[in-house]
Amino acid sequence: MARKTANDDPLAPVTLAVGQEDLLLDRAVQEVVAAAKAADADTDVRDLTPDQLQPGTLAELTSPSLFAERKVVVVRNAQDLSADTVKDVKAYVGAPAEEITLVLLHAGGAKGKGLLDAARKAGAREVACPKMTKPADRLAFVRAEFRTTGRSATPEACQALVDAIGSDLRELASAVSQLVADVEGTIDEAVVGRYYTGRAEASSFTVADRAVEGRAAEALEALRWSLATGVAPVMITSALAQGVRAIGKLSSARGGRPADLARELGMPPWKIDRVRQQMRGWTPDGVSVALRAVAEADAGVKGGGDDPEYALEKAVVTIARAARSRGRG
């Protein structure tokens, strides 16, 4: 998922890995080291923190060797380098040594921006490693992980994995590796459920799915499991809100193919199909009642009530009843 500049040679004299996603930063380093060792198995790798790179250290590490050995010098948290060391690094990136690859890991913020600008101006190869804060980004990451392995996973399976694992990219990557190693053929939602049933059932999105489907008992069971395993109440109200809003959006949208509705509503086509199945018992009044319940629960878990768990249970039951409002009418 890391994005690279047009200069995509991992043996470029200087590689600049920019961002705060640790997994992607580590992968940027691993790619350079692997390429260097493929070119020379005896490559010397030095992995340094800012306190280990003092003024003059870089000059020592990059000075000509009697044996002309290949080196990879990795500098982590480059934004935290001292002013004198930054001067050394700026001078070096302007005239890098042969057979040496410098890898600078930089958070990408305002701190140390001068070094960032100097490396870019010098033509450094750049790898973007942004923090993935949005669920859609993590979903894209999982899909890319499966593609990289040459394996096929359904959209529902990818979403289930993100719902089950959460925001930790290392755990998501590890889960993909495990599924690919253990399962033959296309990986679907049922497979993910078998491997990660405990975590999947504790997911805030599972609570929301069962509630908007009118399955109150299952939603309450998933809710209690979620809270028992440490899921933040605010994450559950957020998932409930997303679930009810999706019902409202689709129920008021014009008919059409999932792909057309996906563009109109900003949802992936597979989610259009899922929400269509979930909205069968809903009425406009039911959506309004459910949204009010979510708003009350949100206030309750953010300090407006004495018992966040009760606020969530009340919301889940109200939403499940609203999901069956058409049948009662």
XYZ file of C-alpha atoms in Angstrom:
329
model
C 0.000 0.000 0.000
C 2.981 2.329 0.271
C 3.061 4.747 -2.657
C 6.342 5.362 -4.469
C 7.742 8.039 -6.710
C 8.554 7.456 -10.368
C 12.094 6.481 -9.336
C 11.195 3.024 -8.103
C 14.693 1.565 -7.823
C 15.205 0.372 -4.224
C 18.954 0.738 -4.800
C 18.640 4.463 -5.487
C 21.328 6.359 -3.533
C 18.753 7.868 -1.173
C 15.307 6.545 -0.241
C 12.956 8.762 1.724
C 10.163 6.902 3.552
C 7.611 9.460 4.736
C 4.736 8.864 7.125
C 3.765 7.384 10.480
C 2.531 3.895 9.576
C 5.141 1.664 11.210
C 4.440 -1.408 9.098
C 4.853 0.506 5.841
C 8.012 2.202 7.096
C 9.494 -1.158 8.045
C 8.546 -2.592 4.667
C 10.231 0.311 2.900
C 13.436 -0.531 4.789
C 13.077 -4.266 4.139
C 12.656 -3.675 0.402
C 15.903 -1.706 0.198
C 17.831 -4.205 2.336
C 16.533 -7.151 0.311
C 17.556 -5.495 -2.968
C 21.008 -4.648 -1.601
C 21.606 -8.188 -0.334
C 20.426 -9.595 -3.656
C 23.108 -7.486 -5.332
C 25.708 -8.302 -2.667
C 25.058 -10.926 -0.003
C 27.714 -9.319 2.222
C 25.955 -5.953 2.347
C 26.593 -4.161 5.647
C 23.332 -2.817 7.147
C 23.404 -0.102 9.806
C 20.055 0.773 11.435
C 20.350 3.949 13.505
C 18.194 6.102 15.767
C 18.741 9.878 16.015
C 20.787 9.571 19.207
C 23.140 7.143 17.448
C 23.772 9.473 14.522
C 25.990 12.187 15.927
C 27.761 14.902 13.887
C 30.461 13.152 11.860
C 28.943 9.667 12.203
C 27.422 9.671 8.724
C 30.746 10.682 7.197
C 32.415 7.714 8.911
C 29.737 5.278 7.746
C 29.838 6.472 4.156
C 33.585 6.886 3.753
C 35.234 4.731 1.036
C 35.958 1.186 2.165
C 39.127 -0.713 1.366
C 36.982 -3.590 0.170
C 34.388 -1.396 -1.585
C 31.578 -3.167 0.247
C 27.939 -2.250 -0.292
C 26.221 -0.574 2.638
C 22.674 0.335 3.644
C 22.414 3.062 6.257
C 18.955 3.427 7.796
C 18.133 6.539 9.812
C 14.898 6.299 11.788
C 12.877 9.290 13.021
C 14.981 11.608 10.891
C 12.794 14.535 11.963
C 14.404 14.235 15.421
C 18.028 14.614 14.279
C 20.072 17.399 15.849
C 20.700 20.541 13.833
C 24.388 19.688 13.300
C 23.582 16.171 12.137
C 20.926 17.520 9.769
C 23.660 19.620 8.152
C 25.706 16.450 7.620
C 22.761 14.596 6.090
C 21.826 17.505 3.810
C 25.389 17.672 2.528
C 25.447 13.921 1.948
C 22.156 13.671 0.000
C 23.505 16.326 -2.351
C 26.498 14.131 -3.226
C 25.846 10.511 -2.159
C 28.585 7.891 -2.235
C 28.642 4.924 -4.599
C 27.626 1.472 -3.354
C 25.846 3.059 -0.385
C 22.101 3.422 0.039
C 20.805 5.860 2.631
C 17.260 5.310 3.900
C 15.701 8.209 5.787
C 12.508 7.525 7.754
C 10.649 10.789 8.373
C 7.269 11.361 10.035
C 6.386 13.935 7.408
C 5.216 16.779 9.658
C 6.557 20.292 10.099
C 9.341 19.116 12.390
C 12.519 18.529 10.397
C 10.879 19.746 7.192
C 14.140 21.283 6.009
C 15.734 17.845 5.744
C 12.656 16.502 3.972
C 12.789 19.320 1.424
C 16.528 18.889 0.879
C 16.201 15.149 0.195
C 13.358 15.738 -2.240
C 15.255 18.498 -4.021
C 18.220 16.149 -4.374
C 15.996 13.649 -6.201
C 15.589 11.055 -3.464
C 13.355 8.079 -4.172
C 10.274 8.609 -2.018
C 7.958 6.032 -0.461
C 4.749 7.355 1.127
C 3.781 5.522 4.318
C 0.731 7.405 5.603
C -1.124 6.424 8.751
C -4.284 4.588 7.759
C -6.996 6.149 9.887
C -9.990 5.456 7.637
C -11.717 2.064 7.422
C -11.727 2.389 3.631
C -7.929 2.693 3.630
C -7.554 -0.437 5.743
C -9.971 -2.276 3.478
C -7.887 -1.266 0.448
C -4.777 -2.442 2.309
C -6.273 -5.901 2.916
C -7.311 -6.218 -0.724
C -3.804 -5.244 -1.823
C -2.293 -7.822 0.558
C -4.346 -10.584 -1.044
C -3.471 -9.350 -4.549
C 0.223 -9.337 -3.668
C 0.032 -13.008 -2.727
C -1.793 -13.823 -5.954
C -4.811 -15.063 -4.039
C -8.480 -14.186 -4.369
C -10.703 -12.994 -1.517
C -14.286 -11.808 -1.810
C -15.142 -8.186 -0.890
C -17.223 -9.509 2.009
C -14.235 -11.505 3.297
C -11.974 -8.453 3.172
C -14.547 -6.379 5.048
C -15.082 -9.123 7.629
C -11.343 -9.281 8.250
C -11.120 -5.522 8.815
C -14.161 -5.659 11.119
C -12.652 -8.541 13.078
C -9.045 -7.362 13.399
C -9.431 -3.595 13.625
C -6.894 -0.891 12.837
C -3.559 -2.634 13.443
C -1.941 -3.107 10.013
C 0.540 -5.651 11.313
C -2.270 -7.848 12.590
C -4.208 -7.415 9.341
C -1.154 -8.414 7.293
C -0.528 -11.375 9.579
C -4.151 -12.496 9.255
C -3.957 -12.360 5.463
C -0.747 -14.418 5.544
C -2.357 -17.009 7.794
C -5.458 -17.355 5.607
C -3.380 -17.603 2.438
C -1.186 -20.286 3.988
C -4.032 -22.352 5.427
C -6.889 -22.032 2.924
C -7.059 -23.206 -0.673
C -9.156 -21.466 -3.294
C -11.082 -18.225 -2.880
C -11.260 -16.886 0.670
C -14.805 -15.919 1.584
C -16.616 -14.450 4.574
C -17.355 -17.881 6.064
C -13.639 -18.704 6.149
C -12.839 -15.438 7.924
C -15.626 -16.145 10.406
C -14.197 -19.583 11.218
C -10.719 -18.214 11.861
C -11.662 -15.050 13.709
C -15.073 -15.864 15.150
C -14.342 -14.552 18.644
C -12.996 -11.254 17.409
C -15.552 -10.915 14.622
C -18.439 -11.391 17.037
C -16.932 -8.757 19.280
C -16.845 -6.266 16.427
C -18.897 -3.100 16.707
C -20.009 -3.617 13.115
C -21.403 -7.042 13.978
C -23.514 -5.395 16.691
C -24.790 -2.890 14.133
C -25.482 -5.512 11.463
C -27.527 -7.688 13.809
C -29.457 -4.657 15.124
C -30.466 -3.259 11.710
C -31.478 -6.784 10.664
C -33.946 -6.851 13.564
C -32.087 -9.642 15.390
C -32.224 -8.120 18.868
C -31.038 -11.130 20.877
C -27.981 -11.694 18.660
C -27.217 -7.964 18.639
C -27.325 -7.825 22.446
C -25.100 -10.889 22.719
C -22.560 -9.320 20.322
C -22.800 -6.038 22.254
C -21.994 -7.681 25.581
C -19.109 -9.585 24.037
C -17.785 -6.387 22.470
C -17.836 -4.511 25.752
C -16.293 -7.461 27.602
C -13.380 -7.594 25.154
C -12.637 -3.880 25.423
C -14.378 -2.344 22.402
C -14.947 1.345 23.158
C -18.654 2.251 23.516
C -18.164 5.229 21.195
C -17.045 2.837 18.449
C -20.303 0.901 18.834
C -22.489 4.013 18.588
C -20.509 5.027 15.506
C -21.159 1.642 13.886
C -24.855 1.806 14.794
C -25.087 5.267 13.242
C -23.402 4.095 10.045
C -25.733 1.110 9.805
C -28.927 3.126 10.252
C -27.760 5.914 7.941
C -26.967 3.377 5.232
C -30.549 2.075 5.509
C -31.891 5.618 5.244
C -29.691 6.537 2.292
C -30.563 3.469 0.267
C -34.281 3.577 1.060
C -34.513 7.133 -0.267
C -32.300 6.550 -3.321
C -33.587 5.949 -6.820
C -33.565 2.340 -7.983
C -30.714 1.134 -10.102
C -27.791 -1.200 -10.389
C -25.504 -1.574 -7.368
C -22.642 0.071 -9.277
C -24.776 3.144 -10.056
C -26.080 3.399 -6.509
C -22.562 2.911 -5.159
C -21.391 6.002 -7.048
C -24.426 7.999 -5.954
C -24.251 7.052 -2.262
C -20.511 6.632 -1.826
C -20.714 2.946 -0.867
C -18.952 -0.049 -2.439
C -21.313 -2.170 -4.628
C -21.097 -5.182 -2.299
C -22.371 -3.032 0.560
C -25.345 -1.917 -1.521
C -26.363 -5.568 -1.836
C -25.941 -6.160 1.908
C -27.921 -3.050 2.911
C -30.707 -3.993 0.494
C -31.095 -7.255 2.370
C -31.023 -5.478 5.732
C -33.613 -2.803 4.869
C -36.556 -5.096 4.094
C -38.458 -4.397 7.315
C -37.702 -0.704 7.543
C -40.006 2.323 7.112
C -39.077 6.030 7.015
C -40.559 6.435 10.507
C -38.484 3.485 11.689
C -35.300 5.137 10.409
C -36.179 8.343 12.276
C -36.810 6.430 15.508
C -33.530 4.546 15.124
C -31.505 7.698 14.467
C -32.939 9.302 17.609
C -32.010 6.191 19.561
C -28.446 6.368 18.252
C -28.206 10.061 19.172
C -29.410 9.335 22.706
C -26.961 6.452 23.070
C -24.120 8.604 21.772
C -24.893 11.238 24.399
C -25.130 8.507 27.022
C -21.724 6.999 26.308
C -20.055 10.406 26.116
C -20.969 11.388 29.652
C -24.621 12.330 29.328
C -25.790 9.234 31.210
C -24.828 7.174 34.242
C -24.648 3.793 32.489
C -23.142 3.627 28.964
C -23.863 -0.099 28.732
C -27.552 0.439 29.400
C -27.653 3.285 26.858
C -26.223 0.967 24.211
C -28.568 -1.899 25.080
C -31.564 0.432 24.852
C -30.410 1.712 21.456
C -29.822 -1.796 20.102
C -33.312 -2.952 21.147
C -34.934 0.183 19.696
C -33.103 -0.212 16.383
C -34.000 -3.912 16.153
C -37.664 -3.079 16.746
C -37.544 -0.309 14.170
C -36.120 -2.801 11.678
C -39.362 -4.756 11.969
C -41.712 -1.763 11.905
C -43.073 -2.576 8.434
C -44.049 -6.085 9.489
C -45.934 -4.728 12.504
C -47.694 -2.146 10.389
